[in-house]
Coordinates of C-alpha atoms in Angstrom, one line a residue:
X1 CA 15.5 101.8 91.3
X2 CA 13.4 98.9 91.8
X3 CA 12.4 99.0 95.6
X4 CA 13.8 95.0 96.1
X5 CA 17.0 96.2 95.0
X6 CA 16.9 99.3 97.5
X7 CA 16.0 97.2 100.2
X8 CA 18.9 95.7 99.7
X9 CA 21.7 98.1 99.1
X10 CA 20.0 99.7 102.2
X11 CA 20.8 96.2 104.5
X12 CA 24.4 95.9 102.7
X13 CA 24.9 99.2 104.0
X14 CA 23.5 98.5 107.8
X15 CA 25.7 95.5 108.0
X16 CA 28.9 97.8 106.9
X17 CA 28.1 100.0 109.4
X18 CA 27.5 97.8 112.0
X19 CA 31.1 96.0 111.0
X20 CA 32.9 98.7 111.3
X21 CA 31.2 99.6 114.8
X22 CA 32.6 96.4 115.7
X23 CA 36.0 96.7 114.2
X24 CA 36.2 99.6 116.7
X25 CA 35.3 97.7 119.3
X26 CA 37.6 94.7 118.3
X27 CA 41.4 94.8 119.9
X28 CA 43.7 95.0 116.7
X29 CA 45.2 91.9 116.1
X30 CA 48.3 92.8 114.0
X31 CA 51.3 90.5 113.8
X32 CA 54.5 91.2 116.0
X33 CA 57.0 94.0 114.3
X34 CA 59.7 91.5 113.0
X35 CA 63.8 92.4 111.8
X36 CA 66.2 90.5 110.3
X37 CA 64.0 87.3 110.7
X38 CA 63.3 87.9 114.7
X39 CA 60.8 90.0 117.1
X40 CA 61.3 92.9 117.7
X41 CA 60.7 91.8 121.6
X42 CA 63.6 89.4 121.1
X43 CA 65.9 92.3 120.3
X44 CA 64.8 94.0 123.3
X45 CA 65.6 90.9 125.5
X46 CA 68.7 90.7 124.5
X47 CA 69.6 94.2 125.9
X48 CA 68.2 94.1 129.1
X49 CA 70.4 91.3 129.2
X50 CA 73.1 93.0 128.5
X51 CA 72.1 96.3 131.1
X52 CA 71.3 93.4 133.4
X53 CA 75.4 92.3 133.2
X54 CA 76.9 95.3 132.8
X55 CA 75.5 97.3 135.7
X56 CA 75.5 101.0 135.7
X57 CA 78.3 101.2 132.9
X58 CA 78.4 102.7 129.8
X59 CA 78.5 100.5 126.8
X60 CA 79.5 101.2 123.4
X61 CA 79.4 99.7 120.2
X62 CA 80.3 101.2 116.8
X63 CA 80.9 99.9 113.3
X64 CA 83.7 100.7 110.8
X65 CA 83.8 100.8 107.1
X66 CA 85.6 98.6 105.3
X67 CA 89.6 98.4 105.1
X68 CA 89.0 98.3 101.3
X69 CA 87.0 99.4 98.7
X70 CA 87.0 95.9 97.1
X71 CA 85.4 94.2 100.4
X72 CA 81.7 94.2 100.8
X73 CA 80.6 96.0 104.4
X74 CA 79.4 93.3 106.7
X75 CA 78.3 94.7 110.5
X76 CA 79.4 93.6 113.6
X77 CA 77.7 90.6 114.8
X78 CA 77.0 92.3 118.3
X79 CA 75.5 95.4 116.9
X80 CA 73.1 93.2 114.6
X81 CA 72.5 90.7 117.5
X82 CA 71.4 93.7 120.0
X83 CA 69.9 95.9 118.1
X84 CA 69.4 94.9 114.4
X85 CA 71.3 98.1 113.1
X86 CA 73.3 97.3 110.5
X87 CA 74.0 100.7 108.7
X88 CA 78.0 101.3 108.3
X89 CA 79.7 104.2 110.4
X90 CA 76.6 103.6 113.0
X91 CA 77.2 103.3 116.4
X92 CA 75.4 101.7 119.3
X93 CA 75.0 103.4 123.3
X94 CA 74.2 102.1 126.7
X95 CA 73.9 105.0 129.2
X96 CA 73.6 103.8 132.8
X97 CA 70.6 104.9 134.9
X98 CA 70.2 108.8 135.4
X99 CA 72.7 109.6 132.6
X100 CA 72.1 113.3 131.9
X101 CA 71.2 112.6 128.4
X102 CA 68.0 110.8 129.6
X103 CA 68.2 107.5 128.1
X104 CA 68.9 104.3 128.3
X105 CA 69.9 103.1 124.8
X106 CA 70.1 104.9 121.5
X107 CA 71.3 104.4 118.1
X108 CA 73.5 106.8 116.4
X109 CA 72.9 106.8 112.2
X110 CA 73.8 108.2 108.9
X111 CA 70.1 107.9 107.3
X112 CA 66.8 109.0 108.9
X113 CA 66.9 108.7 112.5
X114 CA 62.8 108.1 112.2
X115 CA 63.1 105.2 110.2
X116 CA 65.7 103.1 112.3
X117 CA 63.6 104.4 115.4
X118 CA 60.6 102.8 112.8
X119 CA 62.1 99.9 112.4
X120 CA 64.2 98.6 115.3
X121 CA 61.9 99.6 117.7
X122 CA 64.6 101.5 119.8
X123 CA 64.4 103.9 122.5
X124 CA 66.3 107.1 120.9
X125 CA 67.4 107.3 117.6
X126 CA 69.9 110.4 116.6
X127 CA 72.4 111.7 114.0
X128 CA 75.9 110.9 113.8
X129 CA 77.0 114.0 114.8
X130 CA 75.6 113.7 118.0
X131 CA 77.3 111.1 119.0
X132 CA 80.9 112.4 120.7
X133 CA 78.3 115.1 122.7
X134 CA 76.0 112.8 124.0
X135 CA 78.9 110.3 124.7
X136 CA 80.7 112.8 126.6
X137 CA 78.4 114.2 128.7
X138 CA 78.2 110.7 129.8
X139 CA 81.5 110.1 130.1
X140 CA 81.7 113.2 133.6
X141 CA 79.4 111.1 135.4
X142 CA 80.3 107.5 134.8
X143 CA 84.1 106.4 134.4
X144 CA 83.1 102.9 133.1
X145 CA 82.8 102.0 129.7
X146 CA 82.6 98.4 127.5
X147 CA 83.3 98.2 124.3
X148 CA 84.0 95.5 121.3
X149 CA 87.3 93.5 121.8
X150 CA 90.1 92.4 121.8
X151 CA 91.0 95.5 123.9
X152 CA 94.6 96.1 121.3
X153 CA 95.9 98.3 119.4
X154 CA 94.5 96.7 116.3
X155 CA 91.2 95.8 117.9
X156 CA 87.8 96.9 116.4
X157 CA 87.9 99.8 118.8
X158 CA 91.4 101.2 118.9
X159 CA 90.5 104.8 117.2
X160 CA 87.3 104.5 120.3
X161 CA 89.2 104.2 123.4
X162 CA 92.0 106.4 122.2
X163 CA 89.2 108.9 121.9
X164 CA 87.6 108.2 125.3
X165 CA 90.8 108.2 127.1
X166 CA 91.4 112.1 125.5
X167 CA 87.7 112.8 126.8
X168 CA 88.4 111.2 130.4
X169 CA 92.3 109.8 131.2
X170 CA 91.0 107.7 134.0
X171 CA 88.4 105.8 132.0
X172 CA 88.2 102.3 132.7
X173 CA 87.7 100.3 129.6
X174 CA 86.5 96.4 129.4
X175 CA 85.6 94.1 127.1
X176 CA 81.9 93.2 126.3
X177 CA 82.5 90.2 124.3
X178 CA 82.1 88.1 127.6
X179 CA 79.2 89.0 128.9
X180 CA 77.3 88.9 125.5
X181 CA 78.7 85.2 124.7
X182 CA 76.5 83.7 127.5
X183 CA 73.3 85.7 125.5
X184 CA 74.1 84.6 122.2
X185 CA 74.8 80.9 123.6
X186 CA 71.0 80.4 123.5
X187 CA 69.2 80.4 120.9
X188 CA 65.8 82.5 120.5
X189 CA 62.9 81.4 118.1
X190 CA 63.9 84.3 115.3
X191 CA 67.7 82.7 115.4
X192 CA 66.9 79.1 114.6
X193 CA 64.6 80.1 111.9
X194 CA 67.3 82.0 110.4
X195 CA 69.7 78.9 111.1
X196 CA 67.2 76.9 109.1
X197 CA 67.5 79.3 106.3
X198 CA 70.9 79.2 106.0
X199 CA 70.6 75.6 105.9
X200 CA 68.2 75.5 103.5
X201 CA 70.5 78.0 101.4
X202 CA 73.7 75.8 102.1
X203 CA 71.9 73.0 101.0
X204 CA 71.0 74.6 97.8
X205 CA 74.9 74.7 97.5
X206 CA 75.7 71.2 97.9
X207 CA 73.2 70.2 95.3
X208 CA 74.5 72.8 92.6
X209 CA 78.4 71.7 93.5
X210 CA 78.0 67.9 93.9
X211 CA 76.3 67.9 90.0
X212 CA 80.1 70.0 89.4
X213 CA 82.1 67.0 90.8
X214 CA 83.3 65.0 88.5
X215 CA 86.8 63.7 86.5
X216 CA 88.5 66.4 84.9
X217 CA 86.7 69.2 87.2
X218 CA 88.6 72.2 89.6
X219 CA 87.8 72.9 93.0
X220 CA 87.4 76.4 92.0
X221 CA 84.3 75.8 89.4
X222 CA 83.1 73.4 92.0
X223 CA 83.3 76.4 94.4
X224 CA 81.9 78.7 91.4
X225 CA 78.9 76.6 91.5
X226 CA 78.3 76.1 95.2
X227 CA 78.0 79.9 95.3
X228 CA 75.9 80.9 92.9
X229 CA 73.2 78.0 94.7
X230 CA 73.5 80.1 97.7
X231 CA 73.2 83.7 95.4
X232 CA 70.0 81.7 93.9
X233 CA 68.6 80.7 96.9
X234 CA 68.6 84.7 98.9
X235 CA 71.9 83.8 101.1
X236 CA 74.0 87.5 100.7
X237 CA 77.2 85.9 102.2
X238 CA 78.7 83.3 102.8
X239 CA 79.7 82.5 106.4
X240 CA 83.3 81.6 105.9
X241 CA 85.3 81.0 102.9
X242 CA 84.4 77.6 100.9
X243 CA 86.5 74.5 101.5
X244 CA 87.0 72.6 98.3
X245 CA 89.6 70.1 99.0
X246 CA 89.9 67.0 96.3
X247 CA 92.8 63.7 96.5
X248 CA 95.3 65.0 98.4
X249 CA 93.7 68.2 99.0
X250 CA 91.1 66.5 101.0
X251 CA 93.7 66.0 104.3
X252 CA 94.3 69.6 104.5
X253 CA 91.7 71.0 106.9
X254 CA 90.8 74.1 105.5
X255 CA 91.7 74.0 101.9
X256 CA 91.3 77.0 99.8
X257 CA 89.8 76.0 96.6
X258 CA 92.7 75.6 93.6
X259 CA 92.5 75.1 89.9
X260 CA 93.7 71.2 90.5
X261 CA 91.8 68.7 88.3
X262 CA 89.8 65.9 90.1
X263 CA 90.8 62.2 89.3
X264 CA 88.5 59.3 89.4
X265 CA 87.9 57.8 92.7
X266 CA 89.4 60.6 94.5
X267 CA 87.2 61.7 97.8
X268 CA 86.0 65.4 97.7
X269 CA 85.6 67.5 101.0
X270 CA 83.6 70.1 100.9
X271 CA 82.7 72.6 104.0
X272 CA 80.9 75.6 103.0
X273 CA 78.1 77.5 105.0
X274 CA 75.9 79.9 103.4
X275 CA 74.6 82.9 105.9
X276 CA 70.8 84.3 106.2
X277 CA 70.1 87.3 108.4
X278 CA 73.7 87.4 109.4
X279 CA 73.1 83.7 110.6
X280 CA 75.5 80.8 109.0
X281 CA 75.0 77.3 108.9
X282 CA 78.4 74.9 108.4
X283 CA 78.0 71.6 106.8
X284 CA 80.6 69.3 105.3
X285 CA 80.2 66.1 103.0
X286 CA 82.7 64.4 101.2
X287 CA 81.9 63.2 97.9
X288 CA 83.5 60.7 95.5
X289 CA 84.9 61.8 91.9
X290 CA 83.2 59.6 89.5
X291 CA 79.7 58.7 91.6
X292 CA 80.9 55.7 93.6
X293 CA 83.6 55.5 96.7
X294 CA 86.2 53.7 96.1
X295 CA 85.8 50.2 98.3
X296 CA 88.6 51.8 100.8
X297 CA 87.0 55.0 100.8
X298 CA 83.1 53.5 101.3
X299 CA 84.5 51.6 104.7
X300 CA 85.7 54.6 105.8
X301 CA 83.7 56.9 105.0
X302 CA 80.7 55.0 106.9
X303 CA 82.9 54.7 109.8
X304 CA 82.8 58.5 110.2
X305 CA 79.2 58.3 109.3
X306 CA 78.9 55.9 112.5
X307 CA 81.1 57.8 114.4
X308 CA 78.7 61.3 114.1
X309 CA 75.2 59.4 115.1
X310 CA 77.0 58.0 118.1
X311 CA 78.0 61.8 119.3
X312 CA 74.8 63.1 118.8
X313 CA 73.0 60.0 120.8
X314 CA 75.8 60.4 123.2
X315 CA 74.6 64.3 124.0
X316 CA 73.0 64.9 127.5
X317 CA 71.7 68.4 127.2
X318 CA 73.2 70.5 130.3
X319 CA 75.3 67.4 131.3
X320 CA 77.9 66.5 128.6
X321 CA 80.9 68.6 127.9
X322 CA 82.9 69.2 125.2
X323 CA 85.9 67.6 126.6
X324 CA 83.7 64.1 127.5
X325 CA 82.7 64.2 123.5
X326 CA 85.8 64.8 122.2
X327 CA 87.1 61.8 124.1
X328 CA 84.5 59.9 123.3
X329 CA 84.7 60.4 119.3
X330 CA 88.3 59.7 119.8
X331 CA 87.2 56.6 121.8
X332 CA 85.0 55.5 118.9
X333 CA 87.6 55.6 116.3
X334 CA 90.0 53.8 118.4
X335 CA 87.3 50.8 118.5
X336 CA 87.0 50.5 114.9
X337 CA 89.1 47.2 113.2
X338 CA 89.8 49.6 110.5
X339 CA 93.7 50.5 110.3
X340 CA 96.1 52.8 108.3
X341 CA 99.3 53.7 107.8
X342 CA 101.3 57.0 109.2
X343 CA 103.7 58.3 107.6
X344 CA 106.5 56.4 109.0
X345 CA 104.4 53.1 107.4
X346 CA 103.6 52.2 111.0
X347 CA 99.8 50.9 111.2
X348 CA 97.6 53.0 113.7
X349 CA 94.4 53.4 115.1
X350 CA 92.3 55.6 113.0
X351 CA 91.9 57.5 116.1
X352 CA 95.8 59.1 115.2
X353 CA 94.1 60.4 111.8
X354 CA 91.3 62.5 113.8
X355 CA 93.2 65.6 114.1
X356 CA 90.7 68.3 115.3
X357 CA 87.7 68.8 117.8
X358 CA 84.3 66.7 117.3
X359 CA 82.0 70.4 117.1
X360 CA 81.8 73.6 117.9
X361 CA 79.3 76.3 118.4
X362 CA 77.4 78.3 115.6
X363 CA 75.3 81.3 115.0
X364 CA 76.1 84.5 113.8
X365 CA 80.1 83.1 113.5
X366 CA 80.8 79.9 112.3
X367 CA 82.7 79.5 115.2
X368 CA 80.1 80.9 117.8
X369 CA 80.9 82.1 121.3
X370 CA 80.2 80.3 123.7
X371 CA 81.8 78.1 127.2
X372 CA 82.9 75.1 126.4
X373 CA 81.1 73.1 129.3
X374 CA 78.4 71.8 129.5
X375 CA 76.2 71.6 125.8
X376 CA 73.3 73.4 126.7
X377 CA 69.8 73.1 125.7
X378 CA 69.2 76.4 123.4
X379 CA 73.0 75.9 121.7
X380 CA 73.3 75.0 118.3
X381 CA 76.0 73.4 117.8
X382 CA 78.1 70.9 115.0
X383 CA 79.7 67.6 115.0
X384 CA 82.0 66.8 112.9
X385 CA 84.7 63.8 112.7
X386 CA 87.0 63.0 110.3
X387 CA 89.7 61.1 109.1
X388 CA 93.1 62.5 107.3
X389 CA 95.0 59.8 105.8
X390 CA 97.9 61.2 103.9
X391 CA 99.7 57.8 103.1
X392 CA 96.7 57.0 101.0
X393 CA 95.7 60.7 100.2
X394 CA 91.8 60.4 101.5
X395 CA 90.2 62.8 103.7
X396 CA 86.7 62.4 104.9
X397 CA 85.1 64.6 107.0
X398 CA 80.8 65.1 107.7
X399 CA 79.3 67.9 109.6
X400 CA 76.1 68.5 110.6
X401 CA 74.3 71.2 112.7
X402 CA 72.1 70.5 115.8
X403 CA 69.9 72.5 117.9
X404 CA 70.4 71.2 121.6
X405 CA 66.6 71.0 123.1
X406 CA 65.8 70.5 126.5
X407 CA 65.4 66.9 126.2
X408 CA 67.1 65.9 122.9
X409 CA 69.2 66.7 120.3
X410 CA 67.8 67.6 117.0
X411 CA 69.9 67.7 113.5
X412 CA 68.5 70.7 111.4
X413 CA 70.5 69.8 108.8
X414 CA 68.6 66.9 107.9
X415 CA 67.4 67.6 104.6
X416 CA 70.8 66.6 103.6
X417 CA 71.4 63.3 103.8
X418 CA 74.5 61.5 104.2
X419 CA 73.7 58.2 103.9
X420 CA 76.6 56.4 101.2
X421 CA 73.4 55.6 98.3
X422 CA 72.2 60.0 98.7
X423 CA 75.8 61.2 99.1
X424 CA 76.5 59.0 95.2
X425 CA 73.6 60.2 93.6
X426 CA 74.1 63.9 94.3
X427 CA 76.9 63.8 92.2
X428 CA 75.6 61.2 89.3
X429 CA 72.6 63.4 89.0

């Protein structure tokens, strides 16, 4: 070996050396353990929230299998929210402080114990079968225990408390639902991404099912489509069954999709929501068979339109309340010079044809938890108006989803337009 080359293979092997001694002596700079989407951290802040409200008190939450063969197993939304276990027949405990069994929250699973320890970063891990020991043992020292609602006898966790109340007759069983709707009212960064996803995966809908729209068509292959754009673009599930509601269909709030042919000029509502990480988004546009609104349907349809950005610039976050939006929507359509006919033939206001609430919460349901107050900053939330005229068998209806900041309001759904010119081209394209 020529001594140059020596030379050399001797300083690239100094400088490996001294990079590795350095390596050593550099902190490891690995990116934060991440599930379903979110931190693992944010999982964790979730239940010392949820210690922090229920006090020394056992807390239990389990999942079922499904009904039916036929259904596909979806976990509870408060299991996945808390700990990111989503494993059927798994179960979920709180022990209060100086439980005997010497923790604070464990997971109880079919598959390796290791792995979900692995993965969700929990405190205990164990079998199945340890679960009615552990839980019992429990059960002499603290007579308090919440559990998933509605507290019934065809509630989540009927087979649960009759169980407990064998173990201990003088348990005292309560609901968790309300104290983990005030947790899941605010947003963290892992749940907005996710809510952008499902966006993105709902939007991926609209585009595949507005091309389906046209003279001639069915709801139901309109509904075909929307679904396989969510398949195509990763969303699992959907977060609520697809509304796909054309002509007279359209003033029927939540339409199932039928085989009914579309007609020419008809307007088209469709309200779908794809779901990502157990997160679903809700959007609604209406669309017109054919490409174009008719000239009755474009004036409407842009009063709606006018209606929704007035809502969101109306929002305060922490100050306006649901009751002060609703009245204002309502407010709105009272002021337009637009009129129409009920069924008597008497012309109204087209407030009289907005027949639900302006929004609603979302996250992991469509319909989220949540006080109905105050808006929040850290909600997400829709707004939605409509109009239902059946005497001229149009329905029009936009929704959009909003993440409430601390100083604004900001539409994620924006990558869908609904502008009259975008809403006509999606389904001419």
């Amino acid at each position: 070996m020529r001594p140059v080359i020596r030379r050399a293979l001797l300083m690239a092997g100094l400088v490996g050396l001294l990079g590795m001694g350095y390596a050593r002596l550099a902190p490891a700079l690995s990116p934060p353990r991440t599930l379903l989407g979110q931190t693992l951290e944010e999982f964790a802040a979730r239940r010392g929230g949820l210690r922090k409200a229920a006090g020394q008190s056992l807390i239990i939450l389990t999942s079922l299998y499904p009904d039916n063969d036929r259904l596909r197993y979806r976990p509870p939304n408060n299991m996945v929210y808390l700990t990111g276990v989503t494993e059927a027949g798994s179960s979920v405990v709180f022990f209060p402080d100086g439980d005997p069994n010497e923790v604070t929250c464990a997971a109880f699973v079919r598959r390796s114990p290791d792995e979900v320890k692995m993965e969700t970063g929990l405190e205990a891990v164990f079998g199945t079968r340890e679960f009615w020991p552990k839980v019992r043992a429990s059960l002499e020292k603290c007579g308090t225990v919440y559990v998933e609602g509605p507290l019934t006898d065809t509630g989540p966790s009927r087979s649960l408390m009759a169980r407990l109340r064998e173990i201990r007759q003088d348990v005292d069983i309560r609901d968790v639902r309300p104290l983990l709707a005030p947790l899941r009212v605010r947003k963290s960064p892992g749940e907005i991404a996710n809510l952008r996803a499902a966006i993105a995966a709902t939007v991926a809908g609209f585009v595949r099912g507005a091309r389906a729209i046209r003279p001639g068509a069915t709801e139901l292959a309109v509904e075909g489509e929307i679904l396989a754009g969510f398949r195509h673009a990763g969303a699992a599930f959907e977060g609520f069954p697809c509304i796909v509601g054309s002509g007279p269909n359209s003033i029927i709030l939540h339409h199932e999709p039928t085989a009914r042919p579309m007609a020419r000029g008809e307007t088209v509502v469709v309200d779908i929501g794809a779901e990502v990480n157990y997160y679903t988004a809700d959007l609604t546009r209406t669309f017109p068979v054919g490409g174009r609104f008719t000239p009755r349907a474009r004036v409407l349809y842009q009063t709606v339109l006018d209606v929704q950005k007035a809502c969101a610039e109306r929002i305060v976050p922490g100050k306006t309340t649901w009751t002060e939006l609703n009245r204002y929507a309502r407010e709105q359509f009272r002021q337009s010079t637009l009129r129409a006919a009920d069924s008597s033939g008497e012309m109204q206001t087209l407030d009289r044809f907005f027949s639900h609430s302006i929004g609603h919460y979302l996250g992991m349901d469509v319909h989220d938890v949540g006080s109905y107050g105050p808006i929040m900053p850290g909600s997400v939330i829709t707004i939605e108006p409509g109009l239902y005229i059946a005497s001229e068998n149009i329905g029009i209806r936009i929704e959009d989803d909003y993440l409430i900041t601390e100083t604004s309001v900001e539409r994620l759904s924006a990558p869908l337009a609904s502008d009259i010119p975008s809403v006509e081209r999606m389904v001419r394209r």
